[in-house]
Amino acid sequence: LEELSGTDMGNVDSDFKPSVPVLDSNMSLGRRHDKPVNVDSVEGVRSEMERAGIGRGLVYAPHAAIFDSGEGNRTLVETIRSSDELLPQFVCNPSFDDLSEFAAHVGSEGVRSIRIFPGLHNYPFRPWVIGPWLDWLAETGIPVWLPVEFELIGPIPSTNPVDPRDIYDTLSQRPEIKAVLSEAKYNDSSWALPLVRSLPNLDFEISRFVPGGGITSVIEAIGPERVLFGSRFPDSALSPHLFSLHRSGLSEDALKAICAGNAERLLGIG
């Protein structure tokens, strides 16, 4: 340790805190059946957010994605009801759930975004399957998060990724719908960045786009006004990607937009 103390070690700041407000646009809360999670309580999430300097987080329930959307969403809102830092994001399965019931629950709880998993739930993101849901999204202005895939651990294999052709065809025909491509990895960049660039109504969440210089390629492709910070917590740590953003040579205005402003715009909050 004494030998290492005089070296550069990448100029890592162990006391780093973000210089701008942060809204994490990709967090989950709750236990999973296929693997343990490091943090599964409101108290644990709030503690980690405070340590990382993150003011607010958009959270969904893994139970709502894997087992029962209605039960998972109800448990989520009850769990975080007294936590102003945590904003609920509801999960739905448009190929199975009742739209009127889901819409009523969204309205009664003031939920401002939803998340869907076409690959996990085995349906194409196409109007002939989800047409009424697309109409509802257009009418309400509620944005939809579209994760590239949902990874499952154990004997049940991971699901297929969402088909980018479905996203392009559907969203290009429905430009009034606001959507976020979430959890695209660096090796998805060959299609993910052209897809977002071609669709003005599709933003890009960066929790898994984490290589050195990766954020530069994203901003060169689509600009900072359509990029959202997300951590994928608790599957990934909160601070490292946030630290990397602050060391990427971005302007303060770009940092503010990526770390909170763009998500606030989509969610309609200040």
mmCIF file of C-alpha atoms in Angstrom:
data_model
loop_
_atom_site.group_PDB
_atom_site.id
_atom_site.type_symbol
_atom_site.label_atom_id
_atom_site.label_comp_id
_atom_site.label_asym_id
_atom_site.label_seq_id
_atom_site.Cartn_x
_atom_site.Cartn_y
_atom_site.Cartn_z
ATOM 1 C CA LEU A 1 0.000 0.000 0.000
ATOM 2 C CA GLU A 2 2.833 2.390 0.776
ATOM 3 C CA GLU A 3 4.308 1.735 -2.663
ATOM 4 C CA LEU A 4 0.970 2.537 -4.321
ATOM 5 C CA SER A 5 0.291 5.690 -2.331
ATOM 6 C CA GLY A 6 2.525 7.840 -4.509
ATOM 7 C CA THR A 7 1.152 6.629 -7.851
ATOM 8 C CA ASP A 8 -1.533 8.264 -9.975
ATOM 9 C CA MET A 9 -4.087 5.389 -9.797
ATOM 10 C CA GLY A 10 -6.343 7.136 -12.314
ATOM 11 C CA ASN A 11 -7.048 10.207 -10.178
ATOM 12 C CA VAL A 12 -9.949 8.425 -8.473
ATOM 13 C CA ASP A 13 -11.702 10.686 -5.963
ATOM 14 C CA SER A 14 -13.034 8.549 -3.121
ATOM 15 C CA ASP A 15 -15.027 11.551 -1.826
ATOM 16 C CA PHE A 16 -16.695 12.235 -5.174
ATOM 17 C CA LYS A 17 -20.158 13.770 -5.185
ATOM 18 C CA PRO A 18 -22.020 14.917 -8.316
ATOM 19 C CA SER A 19 -21.924 18.640 -9.006
ATOM 20 C CA VAL A 20 -25.467 18.719 -10.421
ATOM 21 C CA PRO A 21 -28.843 17.333 -9.285
ATOM 22 C CA VAL A 22 -29.313 13.662 -10.155
ATOM 23 C CA LEU A 23 -32.441 11.650 -10.934
ATOM 24 C CA ASP A 24 -31.568 8.001 -11.540
ATOM 25 C CA SER A 25 -33.921 6.837 -14.303
ATOM 26 C CA ASN A 26 -33.300 3.103 -13.983
ATOM 27 C CA MET A 27 -33.590 1.456 -10.570
ATOM 28 C CA SER A 28 -35.481 -1.536 -9.222
ATOM 29 C CA LEU A 29 -36.666 -2.299 -5.719
ATOM 30 C CA GLY A 30 -37.563 -5.679 -4.305
ATOM 31 C CA ARG A 31 -36.393 -9.248 -4.111
ATOM 32 C CA ARG A 32 -35.970 -11.548 -7.085
ATOM 33 C CA HIS A 33 -36.589 -15.282 -7.330
ATOM 34 C CA ASP A 34 -33.524 -16.047 -9.447
ATOM 35 C CA LYS A 35 -30.734 -14.284 -7.570
ATOM 36 C CA PRO A 36 -30.029 -12.335 -4.405
ATOM 37 C CA VAL A 37 -29.842 -8.561 -4.567
ATOM 38 C CA ASN A 38 -27.519 -6.456 -2.431
ATOM 39 C CA VAL A 39 -30.239 -3.987 -1.435
ATOM 40 C CA ASP A 40 -33.966 -4.774 -1.328
ATOM 41 C CA SER A 41 -35.368 -2.262 1.168
ATOM 42 C CA VAL A 42 -36.332 1.402 1.008
ATOM 43 C CA GLU A 43 -33.912 2.177 3.816
ATOM 44 C CA GLY A 44 -31.062 0.498 1.973
ATOM 45 C CA VAL A 45 -31.813 2.275 -1.301
ATOM 46 C CA ARG A 46 -32.085 5.669 0.381
ATOM 47 C CA SER A 47 -28.802 5.109 2.192
ATOM 48 C CA GLU A 48 -26.994 4.219 -1.034
ATOM 49 C CA MET A 49 -28.538 7.186 -2.853
ATOM 50 C CA GLU A 50 -27.430 9.567 -0.111
ATOM 51 C CA ARG A 51 -23.915 8.154 -0.179
ATOM 52 C CA ALA A 52 -23.745 8.601 -3.972
ATOM 53 C CA GLY A 53 -25.286 12.081 -3.973
ATOM 54 C CA ILE A 54 -28.405 11.030 -5.896
ATOM 55 C CA GLY A 55 -31.516 12.990 -5.006
ATOM 56 C CA ARG A 56 -34.279 10.973 -6.671
ATOM 57 C CA GLY A 57 -34.706 7.578 -8.285
ATOM 58 C CA LEU A 58 -37.253 6.076 -10.669
ATOM 59 C CA VAL A 59 -37.966 2.542 -9.429
ATOM 60 C CA TYR A 60 -39.908 -0.467 -10.659
ATOM 61 C CA ALA A 61 -40.625 -3.816 -8.998
ATOM 62 C CA PRO A 62 -38.933 -6.950 -10.413
ATOM 63 C CA HIS A 63 -41.923 -8.945 -9.155
ATOM 64 C CA ALA A 64 -44.136 -6.922 -11.508
ATOM 65 C CA ALA A 65 -41.903 -7.870 -14.423
ATOM 66 C CA ILE A 66 -41.375 -11.553 -13.648
ATOM 67 C CA PHE A 67 -44.591 -12.726 -11.974
ATOM 68 C CA ASP A 68 -47.612 -10.443 -11.566
ATOM 69 C CA SER A 69 -47.668 -6.827 -12.710
ATOM 70 C CA GLY A 70 -50.711 -5.827 -10.662
ATOM 71 C CA GLU A 71 -49.434 -7.323 -7.413
ATOM 72 C CA GLY A 72 -45.907 -6.041 -7.999
ATOM 73 C CA ASN A 73 -47.057 -2.501 -8.780
ATOM 74 C CA ARG A 74 -49.361 -2.381 -5.753
ATOM 75 C CA THR A 75 -46.594 -3.600 -3.457
ATOM 76 C CA LEU A 76 -44.178 -1.049 -4.894
ATOM 77 C CA VAL A 77 -46.374 1.994 -4.245
ATOM 78 C CA GLU A 78 -47.172 0.858 -0.719
ATOM 79 C CA THR A 79 -43.486 0.244 -0.028
ATOM 80 C CA ILE A 80 -42.296 3.669 -1.192
ATOM 81 C CA ARG A 81 -45.343 5.774 -0.296
ATOM 82 C CA SER A 82 -43.539 7.698 2.444
ATOM 83 C CA SER A 83 -40.327 8.153 0.424
ATOM 84 C CA ASP A 84 -40.419 11.302 -1.692
ATOM 85 C CA GLU A 85 -37.015 10.407 -3.169
ATOM 86 C CA LEU A 86 -38.402 7.317 -4.916
ATOM 87 C CA LEU A 87 -40.736 7.698 -7.893
ATOM 88 C CA PRO A 88 -42.827 4.659 -8.927
ATOM 89 C CA GLN A 89 -42.627 3.265 -12.428
ATOM 90 C CA PHE A 90 -45.309 0.690 -13.214
ATOM 91 C CA VAL A 91 -44.679 -2.454 -15.245
ATOM 92 C CA CYS A 92 -47.343 -3.879 -17.535
ATOM 93 C CA ASN A 93 -47.746 -6.761 -19.946
ATOM 94 C CA PRO A 94 -49.935 -5.393 -22.764
ATOM 95 C CA SER A 95 -50.484 -8.866 -24.188
ATOM 96 C CA PHE A 96 -52.125 -10.008 -20.948
ATOM 97 C CA ASP A 97 -53.090 -7.140 -18.609
ATOM 98 C CA ASP A 98 -56.407 -5.315 -18.671
ATOM 99 C CA LEU A 99 -55.777 -1.801 -19.994
ATOM 100 C CA SER A 100 -58.646 -0.074 -18.221
ATOM 101 C CA GLU A 101 -57.668 -1.547 -14.857
ATOM 102 C CA PHE A 102 -54.014 -0.686 -15.357
ATOM 103 C CA ALA A 103 -54.802 2.862 -16.528
ATOM 104 C CA ALA A 104 -57.025 3.438 -13.497
ATOM 105 C CA HIS A 105 -54.221 2.307 -11.168
ATOM 106 C CA VAL A 106 -51.720 4.582 -12.924
ATOM 107 C CA GLY A 107 -54.104 7.509 -12.595
ATOM 108 C CA SER A 108 -55.001 6.919 -8.950
ATOM 109 C CA GLU A 109 -51.331 6.722 -7.920
ATOM 110 C CA GLY A 110 -50.120 9.583 -10.118
ATOM 111 C CA VAL A 111 -47.611 7.330 -11.873
ATOM 112 C CA ARG A 112 -45.713 9.209 -14.594
ATOM 113 C CA SER A 113 -44.012 6.419 -16.569
ATOM 114 C CA ILE A 114 -44.345 2.741 -17.399
ATOM 115 C CA ARG A 115 -41.946 -0.043 -18.349
ATOM 116 C CA ILE A 116 -42.666 -2.955 -20.673
ATOM 117 C CA PHE A 117 -40.712 -6.121 -21.532
ATOM 118 C CA PRO A 118 -41.690 -7.474 -24.967
ATOM 119 C CA GLY A 119 -38.882 -10.056 -24.917
ATOM 120 C CA LEU A 120 -39.597 -11.300 -21.399
ATOM 121 C CA HIS A 121 -43.355 -11.485 -22.027
ATOM 122 C CA ASN A 122 -42.976 -12.935 -25.525
ATOM 123 C CA TYR A 123 -44.831 -10.499 -27.759
ATOM 124 C CA PRO A 124 -43.733 -8.147 -30.545
ATOM 125 C CA PHE A 125 -43.831 -4.393 -30.006
ATOM 126 C CA ARG A 126 -46.337 -4.039 -32.830
ATOM 127 C CA PRO A 127 -49.730 -2.299 -33.124
ATOM 128 C CA TRP A 128 -51.540 -5.535 -33.905
ATOM 129 C CA VAL A 129 -50.668 -6.700 -30.374
ATOM 130 C CA ILE A 130 -50.537 -3.469 -28.360
ATOM 131 C CA GLY A 131 -52.558 -1.003 -30.423
ATOM 132 C CA PRO A 132 -54.939 0.121 -27.617
ATOM 133 C CA TRP A 133 -51.993 0.603 -25.270
ATOM 134 C CA LEU A 134 -50.267 2.789 -27.850
ATOM 135 C CA ASP A 135 -53.445 4.874 -28.117
ATOM 136 C CA TRP A 136 -53.497 5.249 -24.330
ATOM 137 C CA LEU A 137 -49.838 6.300 -24.220
ATOM 138 C CA ALA A 138 -50.462 8.869 -26.940
ATOM 139 C CA GLU A 139 -53.533 10.237 -25.167
ATOM 140 C CA THR A 140 -51.934 10.509 -21.719
ATOM 141 C CA GLY A 141 -48.418 11.521 -22.763
ATOM 142 C CA ILE A 142 -46.985 8.951 -20.351
ATOM 143 C CA PRO A 143 -43.529 7.822 -21.521
ATOM 144 C CA VAL A 144 -42.645 4.147 -21.857
ATOM 145 C CA TRP A 145 -39.267 2.597 -21.010
ATOM 146 C CA LEU A 146 -38.171 -0.178 -23.376
ATOM 147 C CA PRO A 147 -35.320 -2.268 -21.905
ATOM 148 C CA VAL A 148 -33.364 -4.156 -24.533
ATOM 149 C CA GLU A 149 -33.725 -7.381 -22.527
ATOM 150 C CA PHE A 150 -34.383 -8.781 -19.062
ATOM 151 C CA GLU A 151 -31.708 -11.151 -17.788
ATOM 152 C CA LEU A 152 -32.782 -14.162 -15.764
ATOM 153 C CA ILE A 153 -30.354 -16.345 -13.821
ATOM 154 C CA GLY A 154 -30.634 -20.101 -13.348
ATOM 155 C CA PRO A 155 -32.476 -22.879 -15.195
ATOM 156 C CA ILE A 156 -34.832 -20.421 -16.904
ATOM 157 C CA PRO A 157 -32.861 -18.873 -19.777
ATOM 158 C CA SER A 158 -32.633 -15.152 -20.437
ATOM 159 C CA THR A 159 -35.238 -13.813 -22.807
ATOM 160 C CA ASN A 160 -34.630 -12.643 -26.340
ATOM 161 C CA PRO A 161 -33.800 -8.965 -26.808
ATOM 162 C CA VAL A 162 -36.490 -6.627 -28.081
ATOM 163 C CA ASP A 163 -36.486 -6.418 -31.875
ATOM 164 C CA PRO A 164 -35.228 -2.948 -32.940
ATOM 165 C CA ARG A 165 -37.209 -3.262 -36.177
ATOM 166 C CA ASP A 166 -40.402 -3.408 -34.134
ATOM 167 C CA ILE A 167 -39.375 -0.291 -32.202
ATOM 168 C CA TYR A 168 -38.548 1.630 -35.358
ATOM 169 C CA ASP A 169 -41.658 0.652 -37.287
ATOM 170 C CA THR A 170 -44.040 1.300 -34.393
ATOM 171 C CA LEU A 171 -42.572 4.536 -33.045
ATOM 172 C CA SER A 172 -42.016 6.036 -36.492
ATOM 173 C CA GLN A 173 -45.750 5.572 -37.115
ATOM 174 C CA ARG A 174 -46.640 7.014 -33.701
ATOM 175 C CA PRO A 175 -44.389 10.085 -33.274
ATOM 176 C CA GLU A 176 -46.572 11.428 -30.457
ATOM 177 C CA ILE A 177 -45.529 8.564 -28.186
ATOM 178 C CA LYS A 178 -42.532 9.228 -25.936
ATOM 179 C CA ALA A 179 -40.218 6.291 -25.308
ATOM 180 C CA VAL A 180 -36.832 5.504 -23.755
ATOM 181 C CA LEU A 181 -34.491 2.777 -24.996
ATOM 182 C CA SER A 182 -33.070 1.365 -21.771
ATOM 183 C CA GLU A 183 -30.114 -0.867 -20.908
ATOM 184 C CA ALA A 184 -28.556 -1.032 -24.364
ATOM 185 C CA LYS A 185 -25.010 -2.351 -24.059
ATOM 186 C CA TYR A 186 -21.950 -1.111 -25.912
ATOM 187 C CA ASN A 187 -22.109 -4.063 -28.318
ATOM 188 C CA ASP A 188 -25.650 -2.951 -29.203
ATOM 189 C CA SER A 189 -24.347 0.394 -30.455
ATOM 190 C CA SER A 190 -24.310 -0.742 -34.100
ATOM 191 C CA TRP A 191 -28.122 -0.617 -34.103
ATOM 192 C CA ALA A 192 -29.074 1.239 -30.907
ATOM 193 C CA LEU A 193 -27.513 4.596 -31.758
ATOM 194 C CA PRO A 194 -28.830 4.683 -35.367
ATOM 195 C CA LEU A 195 -32.244 3.685 -34.011
ATOM 196 C CA VAL A 196 -32.377 6.533 -31.497
ATOM 197 C CA ARG A 197 -30.927 8.970 -34.017
ATOM 198 C CA SER A 198 -33.682 8.110 -36.480
ATOM 199 C CA LEU A 199 -36.546 8.485 -33.969
ATOM 200 C CA PRO A 200 -36.981 11.940 -32.389
ATOM 201 C CA ASN A 201 -39.451 10.469 -29.884
ATOM 202 C CA LEU A 202 -36.964 7.900 -28.539
ATOM 203 C CA ASP A 203 -34.476 8.829 -25.793
ATOM 204 C CA PHE A 204 -31.504 6.784 -24.580
ATOM 205 C CA GLU A 205 -30.800 5.576 -21.027
ATOM 206 C CA ILE A 206 -27.125 4.813 -20.437
ATOM 207 C CA SER A 207 -26.857 2.442 -17.458
ATOM 208 C CA ARG A 208 -25.176 -0.339 -19.475
ATOM 209 C CA PHE A 209 -23.375 1.827 -22.013
ATOM 210 C CA VAL A 210 -20.322 2.149 -19.815
ATOM 211 C CA PRO A 211 -17.022 1.789 -21.716
ATOM 212 C CA GLY A 212 -14.441 4.545 -21.638
ATOM 213 C CA GLY A 213 -15.526 7.241 -24.052
ATOM 214 C CA GLY A 214 -18.909 5.603 -24.580
ATOM 215 C CA ILE A 215 -20.879 8.665 -23.546
ATOM 216 C CA THR A 216 -18.987 10.715 -26.139
ATOM 217 C CA SER A 217 -20.195 8.474 -28.946
ATOM 218 C CA VAL A 218 -23.767 8.722 -27.643
ATOM 219 C CA ILE A 219 -23.701 12.521 -27.520
ATOM 220 C CA GLU A 220 -22.100 12.732 -30.959
ATOM 221 C CA ALA A 221 -24.920 10.565 -32.305
ATOM 222 C CA ILE A 222 -27.987 12.112 -30.645
ATOM 223 C CA GLY A 223 -26.938 15.108 -28.527
ATOM 224 C CA PRO A 224 -27.112 15.489 -24.712
ATOM 225 C CA GLU A 225 -30.783 16.521 -24.687
ATOM 226 C CA ARG A 226 -31.952 12.936 -25.323
ATOM 227 C CA VAL A 227 -29.654 11.066 -22.934
ATOM 228 C CA LEU A 228 -30.757 9.909 -19.454
ATOM 229 C CA PHE A 229 -28.560 8.844 -16.569
ATOM 230 C CA GLY A 230 -29.489 5.483 -15.086
ATOM 231 C CA SER A 231 -27.572 3.100 -12.837
ATOM 232 C CA ARG A 232 -29.454 -0.231 -13.089
ATOM 233 C CA PHE A 233 -29.214 -0.381 -9.289
ATOM 234 C CA PRO A 234 -29.007 -2.757 -7.434
ATOM 235 C CA ASP A 235 -27.570 -4.917 -10.240
ATOM 236 C CA SER A 236 -24.919 -2.220 -10.740
ATOM 237 C CA ALA A 237 -23.416 0.277 -8.330
ATOM 238 C CA LEU A 238 -24.696 3.843 -8.201
ATOM 239 C CA SER A 239 -21.512 5.895 -8.183
ATOM 240 C CA PRO A 240 -19.057 4.627 -10.857
ATOM 241 C CA HIS A 241 -21.027 5.614 -13.953
ATOM 242 C CA LEU A 242 -21.941 8.946 -12.389
ATOM 243 C CA PHE A 243 -18.260 9.559 -11.666
ATOM 244 C CA SER A 244 -17.381 8.696 -15.270
ATOM 245 C CA LEU A 245 -19.980 11.164 -16.570
ATOM 246 C CA HIS A 246 -18.410 13.940 -14.525
ATOM 247 C CA ARG A 247 -14.985 13.114 -15.968
ATOM 248 C CA SER A 248 -16.087 13.021 -19.615
ATOM 249 C CA GLY A 249 -15.483 16.671 -20.448
ATOM 250 C CA LEU A 250 -19.191 17.518 -20.604
ATOM 251 C CA SER A 251 -20.418 21.061 -20.119
ATOM 252 C CA GLU A 252 -22.396 21.845 -16.981
ATOM 253 C CA ASP A 253 -25.538 22.290 -19.077
ATOM 254 C CA ALA A 254 -25.039 18.848 -20.641
ATOM 255 C CA LEU A 255 -24.431 17.275 -17.222
ATOM 256 C CA LYS A 256 -27.578 18.874 -15.823
ATOM 257 C CA ALA A 257 -29.641 17.610 -18.750
ATOM 258 C CA ILE A 258 -28.296 14.046 -18.638
ATOM 259 C CA CYS A 259 -28.292 13.642 -14.865
ATOM 260 C CA ALA A 260 -31.799 14.958 -14.218
ATOM 261 C CA GLY A 261 -33.235 17.512 -16.649
ATOM 262 C CA ASN A 262 -34.125 15.149 -19.484
ATOM 263 C CA ALA A 263 -35.852 12.688 -17.149
ATOM 264 C CA GLU A 264 -37.724 15.529 -15.467
ATOM 265 C CA ARG A 265 -38.958 16.705 -18.852
ATOM 266 C CA LEU A 266 -40.230 13.247 -19.776
ATOM 267 C CA LEU A 267 -41.871 12.738 -16.394
ATOM 268 C CA GLY A 268 -43.348 16.236 -16.287
ATOM 269 C CA ILE A 269 -41.754 17.154 -12.961
ATOM 270 C CA GLY A 270 -39.435 19.924 -11.783
#
